[in-house]
Amino acid sequence: FCLSINEATKYKQYMKDSYRPWLLRDKAKGGGCIATYEHGGPYLWGVYASYEINIKPAMYISTSYFIKEH
């Protein structure tokens, strides 16, 4: 899944900035635009969906499978 604006803000210390913005799953404030993450933070005015952007998929992994019960 793509991160939300809140998740991108929460985990930004683990992210590397890239030259191009990357997609967030939230809608932007501008009509026909999508929210992106760029220059170290979420960009709420976003870009048009036809603009070339990166997609950085995220996933949650449960560690409970790896923890052995005694």
PDB file of C-alpha atoms in Angstrom:
ATOM      1  CA  PHE A   1       0.000   0.000   0.000  1.00  0.00           C
ATOM      2  CA  CYS A   2       1.013   3.641  -0.283  1.00  0.00           C
ATOM      3  CA  LEU A   3       1.543   5.602   2.909  1.00  0.00           C
ATOM      4  CA  SER A   4      -0.957   8.216   4.061  1.00  0.00           C
ATOM      5  CA  ILE A   5       0.073  11.783   4.842  1.00  0.00           C
ATOM      6  CA  ASN A   6       0.122  10.969   8.574  1.00  0.00           C
ATOM      7  CA  GLU A   7       2.199   7.811   8.091  1.00  0.00           C
ATOM      8  CA  ALA A   8       4.706   9.593   5.839  1.00  0.00           C
ATOM      9  CA  THR A   9       5.121  12.300   8.484  1.00  0.00           C
ATOM     10  CA  LYS A  10       5.479   9.708  11.269  1.00  0.00           C
ATOM     11  CA  TYR A  11       8.111   7.628   9.440  1.00  0.00           C
ATOM     12  CA  LYS A  12       9.945  10.380   7.542  1.00  0.00           C
ATOM     13  CA  GLN A  13      13.206   9.842   9.463  1.00  0.00           C
ATOM     14  CA  TYR A  14      13.422   6.413   7.786  1.00  0.00           C
ATOM     15  CA  MET A  15      12.817   7.760   4.274  1.00  0.00           C
ATOM     16  CA  LYS A  16      15.378   8.888   1.755  1.00  0.00           C
ATOM     17  CA  ASP A  17      14.559  11.960  -0.270  1.00  0.00           C
ATOM     18  CA  SER A  18      14.403  11.329  -3.963  1.00  0.00           C
ATOM     19  CA  TYR A  19      14.581  13.653  -6.936  1.00  0.00           C
ATOM     20  CA  ARG A  20      10.966  13.035  -7.920  1.00  0.00           C
ATOM     21  CA  PRO A  21       7.971  13.205  -5.580  1.00  0.00           C
ATOM     22  CA  TRP A  22       6.294   9.967  -4.589  1.00  0.00           C
ATOM     23  CA  LEU A  23       2.658   9.065  -4.279  1.00  0.00           C
ATOM     24  CA  LEU A  24       0.664   9.156  -1.045  1.00  0.00           C
ATOM     25  CA  ARG A  25      -2.766   7.546  -0.768  1.00  0.00           C
ATOM     26  CA  ASP A  26      -4.541  10.737   0.343  1.00  0.00           C
ATOM     27  CA  LYS A  27      -6.237  13.207  -1.963  1.00  0.00           C
ATOM     28  CA  ALA A  28      -4.641  16.601  -2.411  1.00  0.00           C
ATOM     29  CA  LYS A  29      -6.397  19.930  -2.017  1.00  0.00           C
ATOM     30  CA  GLY A  30      -6.236  20.828  -5.705  1.00  0.00           C
ATOM     31  CA  GLY A  31      -8.892  19.441  -8.039  1.00  0.00           C
ATOM     32  CA  GLY A  32      -7.689  16.402  -9.984  1.00  0.00           C
ATOM     33  CA  CYS A  33      -4.464  16.182  -7.953  1.00  0.00           C
ATOM     34  CA  ILE A  34      -2.936  13.527  -5.737  1.00  0.00           C
ATOM     35  CA  ALA A  35      -0.958  14.137  -2.546  1.00  0.00           C
ATOM     36  CA  THR A  36       2.773  13.502  -2.772  1.00  0.00           C
ATOM     37  CA  TYR A  37       5.815  13.423  -0.510  1.00  0.00           C
ATOM     38  CA  GLU A  38       8.662  15.629  -1.634  1.00  0.00           C
ATOM     39  CA  HIS A  39      11.455  17.778  -0.239  1.00  0.00           C
ATOM     40  CA  GLY A  40      11.243  16.115   3.199  1.00  0.00           C
ATOM     41  CA  GLY A  41       7.518  16.296   3.801  1.00  0.00           C
ATOM     42  CA  PRO A  42       4.011  15.733   2.490  1.00  0.00           C
ATOM     43  CA  TYR A  43       2.854  18.101  -0.219  1.00  0.00           C
ATOM     44  CA  LEU A  44      -0.873  18.681   0.126  1.00  0.00           C
ATOM     45  CA  TRP A  45      -1.380  20.557  -3.126  1.00  0.00           C
ATOM     46  CA  GLY A  46      -0.065  17.507  -4.957  1.00  0.00           C
ATOM     47  CA  VAL A  47       0.506  16.948  -8.621  1.00  0.00           C
ATOM     48  CA  TYR A  48      -1.750  15.925 -11.472  1.00  0.00           C
ATOM     49  CA  ALA A  49      -2.170  12.192 -11.874  1.00  0.00           C
ATOM     50  CA  SER A  50      -0.489  12.347 -15.291  1.00  0.00           C
ATOM     51  CA  TYR A  51       2.732  13.791 -13.763  1.00  0.00           C
ATOM     52  CA  GLU A  52       5.676  11.399 -13.521  1.00  0.00           C
ATOM     53  CA  ILE A  53       6.062  10.350  -9.866  1.00  0.00           C
ATOM     54  CA  ASN A  54       7.637   7.526  -7.890  1.00  0.00           C
ATOM     55  CA  ILE A  55       5.679   4.872  -6.047  1.00  0.00           C
ATOM     56  CA  LYS A  56       7.236   3.559  -2.846  1.00  0.00           C
ATOM     57  CA  PRO A  57       5.140   0.656  -1.575  1.00  0.00           C
ATOM     58  CA  ALA A  58       4.954   0.016   2.156  1.00  0.00           C
ATOM     59  CA  MET A  59       3.883  -3.021   4.173  1.00  0.00           C
ATOM     60  CA  TYR A  60       3.365  -4.019   7.758  1.00  0.00           C
ATOM     61  CA  ILE A  61       5.024  -7.241   8.891  1.00  0.00           C
ATOM     62  CA  SER A  62       3.830  -8.991  12.025  1.00  0.00           C
ATOM     63  CA  THR A  63       6.731 -10.278  14.104  1.00  0.00           C
ATOM     64  CA  SER A  64       4.459 -12.595  16.126  1.00  0.00           C
ATOM     65  CA  TYR A  65       5.121 -15.399  13.625  1.00  0.00           C
ATOM     66  CA  PHE A  66       8.852 -15.243  14.416  1.00  0.00           C
ATOM     67  CA  ILE A  67       8.495 -15.149  18.199  1.00  0.00           C
ATOM     68  CA  LYS A  68       8.615 -18.618  19.712  1.00  0.00           C
ATOM     69  CA  GLU A  69       6.392 -19.288  22.692  1.00  0.00           C
ATOM     70  CA  HIS A  70       7.988 -21.096  25.609  1.00  0.00           C
TER      71      HIS A  70
END
